mmCIF file of C-alpha atoms and ligand atoms in Angstrom:
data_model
loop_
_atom_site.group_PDB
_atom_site.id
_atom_site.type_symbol
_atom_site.label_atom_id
_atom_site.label_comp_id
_atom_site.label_asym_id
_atom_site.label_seq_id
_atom_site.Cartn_x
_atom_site.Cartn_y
_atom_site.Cartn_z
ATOM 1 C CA UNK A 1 9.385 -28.239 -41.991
ATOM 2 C CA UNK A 2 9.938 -30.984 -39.124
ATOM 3 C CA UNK A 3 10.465 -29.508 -35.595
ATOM 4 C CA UNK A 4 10.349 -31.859 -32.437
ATOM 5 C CA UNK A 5 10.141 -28.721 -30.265
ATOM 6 C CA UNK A 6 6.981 -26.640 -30.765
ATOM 7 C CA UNK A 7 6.146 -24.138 -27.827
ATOM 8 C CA UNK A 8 2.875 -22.932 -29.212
ATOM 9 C CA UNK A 9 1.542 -26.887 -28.589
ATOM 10 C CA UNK A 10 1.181 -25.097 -24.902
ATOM 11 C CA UNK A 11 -0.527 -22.201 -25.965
ATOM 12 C CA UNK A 12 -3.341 -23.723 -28.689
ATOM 13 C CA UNK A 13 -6.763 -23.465 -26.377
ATOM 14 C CA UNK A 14 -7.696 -22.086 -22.910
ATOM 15 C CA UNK A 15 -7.361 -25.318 -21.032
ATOM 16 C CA UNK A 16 -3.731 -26.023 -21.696
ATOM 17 C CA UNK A 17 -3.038 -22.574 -21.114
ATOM 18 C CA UNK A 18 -4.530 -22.817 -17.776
ATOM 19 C CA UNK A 19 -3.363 -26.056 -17.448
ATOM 20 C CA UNK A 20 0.224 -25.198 -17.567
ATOM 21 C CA UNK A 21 -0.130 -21.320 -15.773
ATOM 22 C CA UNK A 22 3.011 -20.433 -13.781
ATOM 23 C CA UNK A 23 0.891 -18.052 -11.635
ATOM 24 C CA UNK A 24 -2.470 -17.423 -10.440
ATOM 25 C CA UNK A 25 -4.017 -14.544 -8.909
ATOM 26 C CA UNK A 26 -6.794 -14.909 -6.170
ATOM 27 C CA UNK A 27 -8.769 -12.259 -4.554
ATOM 28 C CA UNK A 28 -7.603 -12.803 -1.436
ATOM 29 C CA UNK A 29 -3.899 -12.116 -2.759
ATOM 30 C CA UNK A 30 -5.164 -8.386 -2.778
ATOM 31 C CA UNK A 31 -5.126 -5.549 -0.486
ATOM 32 C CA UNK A 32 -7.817 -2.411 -0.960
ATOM 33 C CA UNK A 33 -6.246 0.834 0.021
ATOM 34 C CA UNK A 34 -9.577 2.695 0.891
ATOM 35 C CA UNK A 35 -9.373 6.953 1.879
ATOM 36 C CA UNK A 36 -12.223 8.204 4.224
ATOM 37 C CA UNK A 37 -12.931 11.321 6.056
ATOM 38 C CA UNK A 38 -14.886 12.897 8.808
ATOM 39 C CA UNK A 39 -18.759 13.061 8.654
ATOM 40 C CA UNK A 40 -21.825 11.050 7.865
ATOM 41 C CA UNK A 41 -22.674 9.926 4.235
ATOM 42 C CA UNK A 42 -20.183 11.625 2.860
ATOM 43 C CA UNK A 43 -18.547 10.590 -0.516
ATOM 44 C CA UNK A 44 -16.376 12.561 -1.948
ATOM 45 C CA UNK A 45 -14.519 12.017 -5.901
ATOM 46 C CA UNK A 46 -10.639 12.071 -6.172
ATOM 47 C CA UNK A 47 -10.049 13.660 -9.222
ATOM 48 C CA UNK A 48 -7.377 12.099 -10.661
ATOM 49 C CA UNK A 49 -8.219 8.623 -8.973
ATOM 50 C CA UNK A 50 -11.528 7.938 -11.187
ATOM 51 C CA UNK A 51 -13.423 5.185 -9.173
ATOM 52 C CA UNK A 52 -12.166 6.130 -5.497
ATOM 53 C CA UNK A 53 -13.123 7.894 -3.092
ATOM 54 C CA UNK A 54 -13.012 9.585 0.639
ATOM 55 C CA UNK A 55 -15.634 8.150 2.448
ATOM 56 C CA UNK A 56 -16.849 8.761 5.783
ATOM 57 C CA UNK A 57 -16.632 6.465 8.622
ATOM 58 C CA UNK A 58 -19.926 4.827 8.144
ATOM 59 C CA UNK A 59 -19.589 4.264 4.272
ATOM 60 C CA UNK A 60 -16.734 3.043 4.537
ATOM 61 C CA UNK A 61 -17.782 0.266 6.967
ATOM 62 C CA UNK A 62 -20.396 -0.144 4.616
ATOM 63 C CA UNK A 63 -17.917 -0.632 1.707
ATOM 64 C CA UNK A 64 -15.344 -3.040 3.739
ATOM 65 C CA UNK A 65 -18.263 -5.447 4.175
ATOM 66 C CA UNK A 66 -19.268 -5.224 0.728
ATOM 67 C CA UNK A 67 -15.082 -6.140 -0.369
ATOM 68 C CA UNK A 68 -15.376 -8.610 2.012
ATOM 69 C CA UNK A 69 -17.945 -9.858 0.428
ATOM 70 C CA UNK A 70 -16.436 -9.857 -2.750
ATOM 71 C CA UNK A 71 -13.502 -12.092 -1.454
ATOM 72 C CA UNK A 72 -10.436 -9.239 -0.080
ATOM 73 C CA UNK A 73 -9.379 -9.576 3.545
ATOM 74 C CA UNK A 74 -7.182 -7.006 3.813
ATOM 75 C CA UNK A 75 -7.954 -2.959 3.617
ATOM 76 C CA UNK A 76 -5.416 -0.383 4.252
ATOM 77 C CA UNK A 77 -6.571 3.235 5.610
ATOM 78 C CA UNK A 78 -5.647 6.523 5.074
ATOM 79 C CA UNK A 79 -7.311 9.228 6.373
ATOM 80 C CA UNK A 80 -7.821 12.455 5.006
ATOM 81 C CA UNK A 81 -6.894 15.045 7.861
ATOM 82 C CA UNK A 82 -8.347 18.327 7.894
ATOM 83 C CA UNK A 83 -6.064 21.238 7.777
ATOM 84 C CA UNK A 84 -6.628 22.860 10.369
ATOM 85 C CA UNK A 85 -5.480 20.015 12.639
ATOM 86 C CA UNK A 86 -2.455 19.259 10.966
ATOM 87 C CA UNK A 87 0.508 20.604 13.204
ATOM 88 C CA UNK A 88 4.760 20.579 12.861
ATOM 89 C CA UNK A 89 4.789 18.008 15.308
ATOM 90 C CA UNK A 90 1.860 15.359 13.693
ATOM 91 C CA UNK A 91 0.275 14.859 17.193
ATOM 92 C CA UNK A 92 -2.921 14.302 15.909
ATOM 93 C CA UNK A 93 -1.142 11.318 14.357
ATOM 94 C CA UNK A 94 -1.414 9.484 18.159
ATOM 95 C CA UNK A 95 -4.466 11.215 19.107
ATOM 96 C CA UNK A 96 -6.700 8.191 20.552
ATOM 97 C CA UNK A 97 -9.766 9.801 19.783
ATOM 98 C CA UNK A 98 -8.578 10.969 16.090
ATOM 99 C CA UNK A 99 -10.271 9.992 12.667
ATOM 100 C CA UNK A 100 -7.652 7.343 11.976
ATOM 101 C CA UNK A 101 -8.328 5.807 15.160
ATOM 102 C CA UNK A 102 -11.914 5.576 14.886
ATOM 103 C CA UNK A 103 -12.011 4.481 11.936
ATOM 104 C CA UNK A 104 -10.020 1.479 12.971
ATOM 105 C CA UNK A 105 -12.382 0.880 15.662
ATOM 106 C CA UNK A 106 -15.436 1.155 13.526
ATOM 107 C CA UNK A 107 -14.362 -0.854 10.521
ATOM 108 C CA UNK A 108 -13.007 -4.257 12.960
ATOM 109 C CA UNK A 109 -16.609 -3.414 14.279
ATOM 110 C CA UNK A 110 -18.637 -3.544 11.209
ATOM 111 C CA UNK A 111 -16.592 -5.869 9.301
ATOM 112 C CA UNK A 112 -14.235 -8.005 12.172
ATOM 113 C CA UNK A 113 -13.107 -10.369 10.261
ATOM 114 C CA UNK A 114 -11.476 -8.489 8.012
ATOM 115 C CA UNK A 115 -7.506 -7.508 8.266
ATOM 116 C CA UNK A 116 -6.800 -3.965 8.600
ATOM 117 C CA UNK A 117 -3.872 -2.207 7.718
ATOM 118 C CA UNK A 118 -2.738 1.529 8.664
ATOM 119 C CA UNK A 119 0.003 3.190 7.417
ATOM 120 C CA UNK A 120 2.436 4.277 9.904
ATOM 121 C CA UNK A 121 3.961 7.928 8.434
ATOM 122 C CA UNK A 122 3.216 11.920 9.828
ATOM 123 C CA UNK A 123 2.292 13.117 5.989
ATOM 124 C CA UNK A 124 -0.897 13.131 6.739
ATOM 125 C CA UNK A 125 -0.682 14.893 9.906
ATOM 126 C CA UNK A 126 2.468 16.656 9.849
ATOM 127 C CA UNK A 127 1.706 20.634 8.638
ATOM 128 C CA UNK A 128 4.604 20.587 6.751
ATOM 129 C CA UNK A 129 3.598 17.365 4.428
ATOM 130 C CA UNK A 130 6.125 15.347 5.422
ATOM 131 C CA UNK A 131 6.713 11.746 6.407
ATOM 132 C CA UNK A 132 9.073 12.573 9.741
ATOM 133 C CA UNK A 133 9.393 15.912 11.952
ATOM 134 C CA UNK A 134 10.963 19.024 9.985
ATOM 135 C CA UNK A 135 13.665 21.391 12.033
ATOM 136 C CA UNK A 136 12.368 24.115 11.653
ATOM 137 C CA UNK A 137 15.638 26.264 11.003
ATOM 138 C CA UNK A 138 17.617 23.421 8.462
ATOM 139 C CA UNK A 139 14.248 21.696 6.573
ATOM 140 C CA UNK A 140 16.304 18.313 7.873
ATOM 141 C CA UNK A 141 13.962 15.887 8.552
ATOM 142 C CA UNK A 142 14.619 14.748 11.833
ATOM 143 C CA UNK A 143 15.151 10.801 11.874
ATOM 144 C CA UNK A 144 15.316 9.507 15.756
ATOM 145 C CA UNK A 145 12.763 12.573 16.427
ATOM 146 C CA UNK A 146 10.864 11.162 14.473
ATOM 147 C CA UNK A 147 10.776 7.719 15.744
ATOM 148 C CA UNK A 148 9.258 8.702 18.908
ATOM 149 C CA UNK A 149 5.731 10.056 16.624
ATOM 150 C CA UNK A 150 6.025 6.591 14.513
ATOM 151 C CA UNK A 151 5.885 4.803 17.627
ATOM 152 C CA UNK A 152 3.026 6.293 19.678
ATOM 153 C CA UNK A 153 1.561 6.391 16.476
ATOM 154 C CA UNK A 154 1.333 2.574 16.209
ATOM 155 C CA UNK A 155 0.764 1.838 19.278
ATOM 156 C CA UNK A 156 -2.803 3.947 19.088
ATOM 157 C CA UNK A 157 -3.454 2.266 15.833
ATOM 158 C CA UNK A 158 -2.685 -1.140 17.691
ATOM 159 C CA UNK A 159 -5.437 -0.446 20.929
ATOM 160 C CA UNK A 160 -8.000 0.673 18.214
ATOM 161 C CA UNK A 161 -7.624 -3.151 16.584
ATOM 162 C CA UNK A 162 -5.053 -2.645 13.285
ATOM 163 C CA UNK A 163 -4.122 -5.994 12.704
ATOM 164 C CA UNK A 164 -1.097 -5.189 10.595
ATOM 165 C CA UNK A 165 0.838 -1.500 10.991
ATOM 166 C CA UNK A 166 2.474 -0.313 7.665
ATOM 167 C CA UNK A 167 5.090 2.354 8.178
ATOM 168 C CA UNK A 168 5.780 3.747 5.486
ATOM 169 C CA UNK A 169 7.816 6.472 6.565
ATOM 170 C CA UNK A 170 10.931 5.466 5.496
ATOM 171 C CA UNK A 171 12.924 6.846 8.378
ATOM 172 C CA UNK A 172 15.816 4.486 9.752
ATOM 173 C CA UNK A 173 15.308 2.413 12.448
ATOM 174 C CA UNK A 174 11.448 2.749 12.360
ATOM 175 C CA UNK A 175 10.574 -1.148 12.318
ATOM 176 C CA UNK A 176 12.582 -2.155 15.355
ATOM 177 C CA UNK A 177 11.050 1.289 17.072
ATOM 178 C CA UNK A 178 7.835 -0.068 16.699
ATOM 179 C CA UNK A 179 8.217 -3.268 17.328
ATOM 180 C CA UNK A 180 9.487 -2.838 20.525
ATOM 181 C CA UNK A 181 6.912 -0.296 21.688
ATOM 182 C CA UNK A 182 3.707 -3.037 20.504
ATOM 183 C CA UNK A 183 5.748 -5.683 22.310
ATOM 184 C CA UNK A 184 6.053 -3.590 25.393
ATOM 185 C CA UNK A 185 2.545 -3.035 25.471
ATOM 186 C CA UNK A 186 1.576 -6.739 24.576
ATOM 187 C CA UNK A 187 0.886 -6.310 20.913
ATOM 188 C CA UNK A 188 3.508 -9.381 20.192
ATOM 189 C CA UNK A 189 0.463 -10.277 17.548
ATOM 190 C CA UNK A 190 0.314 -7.472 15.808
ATOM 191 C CA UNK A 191 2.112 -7.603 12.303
ATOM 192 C CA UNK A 192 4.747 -5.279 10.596
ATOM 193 C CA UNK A 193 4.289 -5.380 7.303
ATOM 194 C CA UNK A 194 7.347 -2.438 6.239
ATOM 195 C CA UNK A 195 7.517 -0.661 3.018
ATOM 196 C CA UNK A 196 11.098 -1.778 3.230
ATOM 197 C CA UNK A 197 11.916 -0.704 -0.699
ATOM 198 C CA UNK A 198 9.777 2.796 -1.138
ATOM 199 C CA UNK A 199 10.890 4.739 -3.899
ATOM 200 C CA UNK A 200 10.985 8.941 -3.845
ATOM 201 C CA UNK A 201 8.510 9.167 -7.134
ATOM 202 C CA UNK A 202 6.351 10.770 -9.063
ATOM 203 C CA UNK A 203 3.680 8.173 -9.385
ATOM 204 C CA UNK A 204 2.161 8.635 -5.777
ATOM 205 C CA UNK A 205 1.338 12.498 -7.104
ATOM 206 C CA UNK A 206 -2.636 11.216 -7.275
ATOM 207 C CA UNK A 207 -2.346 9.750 -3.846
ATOM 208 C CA UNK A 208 -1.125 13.186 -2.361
ATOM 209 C CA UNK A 209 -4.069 14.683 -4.036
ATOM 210 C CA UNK A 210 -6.420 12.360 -2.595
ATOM 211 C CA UNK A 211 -4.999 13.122 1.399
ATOM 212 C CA UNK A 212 -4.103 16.841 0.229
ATOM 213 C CA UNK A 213 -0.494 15.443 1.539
ATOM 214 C CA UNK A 214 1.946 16.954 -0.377
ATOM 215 C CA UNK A 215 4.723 18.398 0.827
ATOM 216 C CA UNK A 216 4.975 21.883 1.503
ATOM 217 C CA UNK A 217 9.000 22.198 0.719
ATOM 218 C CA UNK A 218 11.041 20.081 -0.816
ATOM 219 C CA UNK A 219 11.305 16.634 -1.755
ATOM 220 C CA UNK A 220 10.918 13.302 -0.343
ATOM 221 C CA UNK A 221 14.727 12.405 -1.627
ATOM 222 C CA UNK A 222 16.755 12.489 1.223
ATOM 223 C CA UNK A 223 14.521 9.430 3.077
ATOM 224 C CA UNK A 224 13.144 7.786 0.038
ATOM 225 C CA UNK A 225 14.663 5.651 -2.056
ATOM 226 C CA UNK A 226 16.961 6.832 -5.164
ATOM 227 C CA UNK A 227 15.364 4.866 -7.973
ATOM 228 C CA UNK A 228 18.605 4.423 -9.671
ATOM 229 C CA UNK A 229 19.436 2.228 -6.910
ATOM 230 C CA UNK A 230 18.499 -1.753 -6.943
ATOM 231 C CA UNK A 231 21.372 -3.033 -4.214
ATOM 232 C CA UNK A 232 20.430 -0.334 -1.612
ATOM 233 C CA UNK A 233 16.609 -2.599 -1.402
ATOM 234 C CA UNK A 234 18.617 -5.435 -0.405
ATOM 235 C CA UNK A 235 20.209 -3.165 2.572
ATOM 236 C CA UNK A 236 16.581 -1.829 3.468
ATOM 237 C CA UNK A 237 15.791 -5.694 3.313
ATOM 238 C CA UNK A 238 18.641 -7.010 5.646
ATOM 239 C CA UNK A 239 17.758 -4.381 7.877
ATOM 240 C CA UNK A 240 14.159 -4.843 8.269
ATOM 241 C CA UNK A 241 14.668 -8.304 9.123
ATOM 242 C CA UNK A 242 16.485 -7.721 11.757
ATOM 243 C CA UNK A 243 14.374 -5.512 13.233
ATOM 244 C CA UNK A 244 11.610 -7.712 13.190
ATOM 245 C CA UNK A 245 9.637 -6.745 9.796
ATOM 246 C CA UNK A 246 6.774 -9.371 9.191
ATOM 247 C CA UNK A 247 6.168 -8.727 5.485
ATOM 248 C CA UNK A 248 8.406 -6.513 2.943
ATOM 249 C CA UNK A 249 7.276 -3.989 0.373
ATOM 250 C CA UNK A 250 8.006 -2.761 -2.511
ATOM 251 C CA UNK A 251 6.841 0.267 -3.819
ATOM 252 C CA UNK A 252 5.790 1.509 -6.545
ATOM 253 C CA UNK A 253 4.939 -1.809 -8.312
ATOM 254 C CA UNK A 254 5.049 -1.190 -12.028
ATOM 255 C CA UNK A 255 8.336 0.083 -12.365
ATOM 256 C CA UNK A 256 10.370 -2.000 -9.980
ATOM 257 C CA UNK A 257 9.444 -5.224 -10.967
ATOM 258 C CA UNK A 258 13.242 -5.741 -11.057
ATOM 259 C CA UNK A 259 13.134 -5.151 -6.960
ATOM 260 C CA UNK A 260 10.166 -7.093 -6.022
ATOM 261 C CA UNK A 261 12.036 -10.372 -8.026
ATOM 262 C CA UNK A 262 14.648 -9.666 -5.714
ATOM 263 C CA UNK A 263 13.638 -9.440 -2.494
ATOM 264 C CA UNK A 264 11.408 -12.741 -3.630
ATOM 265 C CA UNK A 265 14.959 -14.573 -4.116
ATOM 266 C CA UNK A 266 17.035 -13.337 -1.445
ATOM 267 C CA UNK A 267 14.339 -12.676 1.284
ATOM 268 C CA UNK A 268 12.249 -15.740 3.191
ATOM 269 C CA UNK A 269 9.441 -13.322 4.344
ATOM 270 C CA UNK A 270 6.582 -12.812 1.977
ATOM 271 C CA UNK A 271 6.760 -9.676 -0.601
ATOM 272 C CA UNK A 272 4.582 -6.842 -1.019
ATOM 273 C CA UNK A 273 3.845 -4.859 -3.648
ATOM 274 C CA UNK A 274 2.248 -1.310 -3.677
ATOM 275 C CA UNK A 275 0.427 -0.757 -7.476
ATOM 276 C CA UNK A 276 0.346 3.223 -6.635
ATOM 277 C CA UNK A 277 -1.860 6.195 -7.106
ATOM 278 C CA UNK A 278 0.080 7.245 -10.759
ATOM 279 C CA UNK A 279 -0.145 3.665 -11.801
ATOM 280 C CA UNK A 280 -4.386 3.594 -11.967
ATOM 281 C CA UNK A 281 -4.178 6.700 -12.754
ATOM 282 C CA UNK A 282 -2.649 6.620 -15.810
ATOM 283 C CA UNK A 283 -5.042 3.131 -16.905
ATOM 284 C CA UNK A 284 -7.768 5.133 -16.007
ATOM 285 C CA UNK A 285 -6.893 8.218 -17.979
ATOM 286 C CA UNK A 286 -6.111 6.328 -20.856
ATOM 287 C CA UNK A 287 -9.070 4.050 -20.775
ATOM 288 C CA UNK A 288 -10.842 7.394 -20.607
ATOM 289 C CA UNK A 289 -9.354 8.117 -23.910
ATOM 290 C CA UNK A 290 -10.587 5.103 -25.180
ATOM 291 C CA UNK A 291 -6.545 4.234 -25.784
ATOM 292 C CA UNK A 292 -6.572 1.169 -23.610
ATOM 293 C CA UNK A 293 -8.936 -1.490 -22.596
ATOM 294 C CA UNK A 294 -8.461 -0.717 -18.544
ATOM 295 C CA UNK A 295 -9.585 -4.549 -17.523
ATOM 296 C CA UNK A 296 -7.282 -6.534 -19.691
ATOM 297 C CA UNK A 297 -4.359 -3.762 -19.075
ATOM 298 C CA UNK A 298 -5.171 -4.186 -15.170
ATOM 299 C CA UNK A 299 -5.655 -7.855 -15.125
ATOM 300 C CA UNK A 300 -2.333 -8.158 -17.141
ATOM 301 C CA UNK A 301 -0.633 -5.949 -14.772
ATOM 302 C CA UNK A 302 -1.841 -7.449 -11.807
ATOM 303 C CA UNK A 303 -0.487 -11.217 -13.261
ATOM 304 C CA UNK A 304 3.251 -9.264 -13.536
ATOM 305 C CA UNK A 305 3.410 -8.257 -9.615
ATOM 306 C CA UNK A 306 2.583 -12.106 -9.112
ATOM 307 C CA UNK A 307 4.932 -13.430 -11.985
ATOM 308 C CA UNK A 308 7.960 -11.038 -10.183
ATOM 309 C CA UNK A 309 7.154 -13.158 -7.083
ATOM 310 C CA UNK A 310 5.008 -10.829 -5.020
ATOM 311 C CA UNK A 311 2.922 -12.405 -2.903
ATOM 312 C CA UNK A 312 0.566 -9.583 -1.809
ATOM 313 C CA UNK A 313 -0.374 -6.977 -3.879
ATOM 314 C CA UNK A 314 -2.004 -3.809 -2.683
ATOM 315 C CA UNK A 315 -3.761 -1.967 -5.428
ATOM 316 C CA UNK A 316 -6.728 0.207 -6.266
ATOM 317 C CA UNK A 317 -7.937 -1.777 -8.822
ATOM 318 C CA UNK A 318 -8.991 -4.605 -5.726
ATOM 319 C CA UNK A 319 -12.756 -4.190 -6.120
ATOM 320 C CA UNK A 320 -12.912 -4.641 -9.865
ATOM 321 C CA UNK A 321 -10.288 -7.728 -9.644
ATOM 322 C CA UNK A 322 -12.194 -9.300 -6.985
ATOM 323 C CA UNK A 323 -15.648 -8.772 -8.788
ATOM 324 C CA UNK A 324 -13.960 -10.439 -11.946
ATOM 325 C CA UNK A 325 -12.671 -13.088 -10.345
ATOM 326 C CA UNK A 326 -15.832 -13.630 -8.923
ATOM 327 C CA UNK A 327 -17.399 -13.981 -12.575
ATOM 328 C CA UNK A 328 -14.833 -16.821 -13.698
HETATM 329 C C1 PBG B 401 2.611 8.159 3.000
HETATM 330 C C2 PBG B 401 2.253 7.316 1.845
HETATM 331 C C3 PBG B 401 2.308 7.649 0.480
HETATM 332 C C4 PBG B 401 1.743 6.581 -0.204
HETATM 333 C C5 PBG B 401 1.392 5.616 0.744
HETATM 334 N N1 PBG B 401 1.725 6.091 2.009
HETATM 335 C C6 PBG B 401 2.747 8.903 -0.216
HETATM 336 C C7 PBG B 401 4.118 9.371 -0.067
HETATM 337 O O1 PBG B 401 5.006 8.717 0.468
HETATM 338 O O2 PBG B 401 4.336 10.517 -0.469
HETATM 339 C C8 PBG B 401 1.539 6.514 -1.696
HETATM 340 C C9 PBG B 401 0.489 5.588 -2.170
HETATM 341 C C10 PBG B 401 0.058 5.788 -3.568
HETATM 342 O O3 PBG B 401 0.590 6.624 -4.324
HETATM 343 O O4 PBG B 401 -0.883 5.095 -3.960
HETATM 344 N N2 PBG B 401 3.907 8.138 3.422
#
C-alpha cells in the first residue's frame, strides 16, 4: 500500500523523536514544596507522602542546598505548626519570630541564591483549619477580615527574605491586599505568584496530613473553586491581573489540565501548576503495589503540565526529576 503521508517516519528512533519534541522539561522549570518543623535534626515521615518529609530548620537548609545542587531554584515552605499555638485568629501566622519566619531567614542564609516561596493562607495557623478567619456564631468565613491576617502575613514573610509570596487562600481581593501592603513597605520586588484557579478537592487530603491542617468543620467549598466550573478560572484570572498577580496557578494539576491550557491562551503572565499531595500519592501507592512504574508515570506526567502550557510546575516529585535529568 502507497501512502505519501506516514507519521510514524517521526517517531522511528530517539533522535528524531527528540529532534522534533514540542516540549521539554528542565529542572529549573520545577518548584520543591518542602514541610519542616521546629527542632534540631529532626526528620519526620509523612505517611501517605512516601519520600517527604518535615524537617527541621537546619535539615532543611541542608536539603535546599543539596536541590540546589541538583539544578531547582525555587522551594516553597510550609510549616508544620504545633497545636498548641494555633489560635481562631492565626496570629502566629505574622508572628516575626515564628517557625515560618525563621525558616525563611535561615534557608536565604544557607542557600541565598535560591528563590523561596511561602504560601500566604491561615490553615496552618488558624485553630479552626481554615484558610480565612471563622465567625464564630455563623462558621462564615470572614473574607475582608481576613485580608487584614493575609496581609501582615506577607509582609513578615517579605522582611524575613521570601522572594515570591503564594497566597493561596483563595479569599477575594487577597492579591491587590497584598500587594499594596509590600509596596507600602518597599517590597515593589517582591513577586505574587497567586493560586488564581485553586480547586475545593480531595487530592490535597495527604497535604493536610502532612501540616495536620485539616479543617475542623466543614468544607473548603464556599472559597474554593467548584470543579465543575472552567469559565469561573478565567474570572479568578481577569481579576488577579488587575490586582497585580505576577504568576497564575492552577491547582490541582492532573485533573485540570483543561484550565492550565486556558489560562496559557488567554493570559500573558506565566502559568503555574500545583501537582498536589493526592497526585504523588496515589503514584507512590501504586508503585508500592508494584502496579505502576512511578518514574516513567511521573516523568510522563510531568511532560503533560508542560504540553498544557504550564510554565512552572510545582511538584513533589522535584528531587527525583532533577536527579534524572541530571543523568541524561
Ligand atoms: C493551604 C494549602 C493547601 C495546599 C497548598 N496550600 C491545602 C488546602 O488548601 O487545603 C495543598 C497542597 C497539596 O495538596 O499538595 N491553603
Amino acid at each position: 500500500m502507497w501512502m505519501k503521508s506516514r507519521p510514524r517516519r517521526l517517531r522511528q528512533n530517539n533522535h528524531i523523536r527528540d529532534l522534533i519534541a514540542e516540549t521539554d522539561l528542565r529542572a529549573k522549570d520545577l518548584i520543591a514544596p518542602l514541610f519542616f518543623i521546629k527542632g534540631e535534626n529532626q526528620r519526620v515521615a509523612i505517611d501517605s507522602m512516601p519520600g517527604q518529609w518535615r524537617l527541621s530548620i537546619d535539615l532543611l537548609c541542608e536539603h535546599v542546598q543539596y536541590l540546589y545542587g541538583l539544578g531547582i531554584r525555587c522551594v516553597a515552605l510550609f510549616p508544620a505548626i504545633e497545636e498548641e499555638l494555633k489560635t481562631s485568629d492565626a496570629k502566629e501566622a505574622y508572628n516575626p519570630k515564628g517557625l515560618n519566619q525563621n525558616a525563611i531567614k535561615a534557608v536565604k542564609k544557607a542557600c541565598p541564591q535560591m528563590l523561596i516561596m511561602t504560601d500566604v493562607a491561615l490553615d496552618p495557623y488558624n485553630s479552626d483549619g481554615h484558610d480565612g478567619i471563622v465567625d464564630k456564631n455563623t462558621g462564615e468565613i470572614l473574607n475582608d477580615e481576613t485580608l487584614e491576617v493575609l496581609s501582615k502575613m506577607a509582609l513578615e514573610q517579605a522582611h524575613a527574605g521570601s522572594d515570591i509570596i503564594g497566597p493561596s487562600d483563595m479569599m477575594d481581593g487577597r492579591v491587590e491586599a497584598i500587594r499594596e501592603t509590600l509596596d507600602e513597605h518597599g517590597f515593589h520586588n517582591v513577586m505574587i505568584m497567586s493560586y488564581t484557579a485553586k480547586y475545593a478537592s480531595s487530592f490535597y487530603g495527604p497535604f493536610r496530613d502532612a501540616l495536620d491542617s485539616a479543617p475542623k468543620a466543614g468544607d473548603k467549598k464556599t472559597y474554593q473553586m467548584d470543579y465543575r466550573n472552567t469559565h469561573e478560572a478565567l474570572k479568578e484570572m481577569a481579576l488577579d491581573e488587575y490586582e497585580g498577580a505576577d504568576i497564575l496557578m492552577v491547582k490541582p494539576g492532573l485533573a485540570y489540565l483543561d484550565v492550565v491550557q486556558k489560562l496559557k491562551m488567554h493570559s500573558q503572565l506565566p502559568i503555574a501548576v500545583y501537582n498536589v499531595s493526592g497526585e504523588y500519592a496515589m503514584v507512590k501507592a501504586a508503585a508500592e503495589k508494584g502496579w505502576l512504574d512511578e518514574k516513567e508515570i511521573m516523568v510522563e506526567m510531568l511532560y503533560a503540565f508542560k504540553r498544557a502550557g504550564a510554565d512552572i510546575i510545582l511538584s513533589y516529585f522535584s528531587e527525583e526529576m532533577a536527579k534524572l535529568l541530571r543523568e541524561h
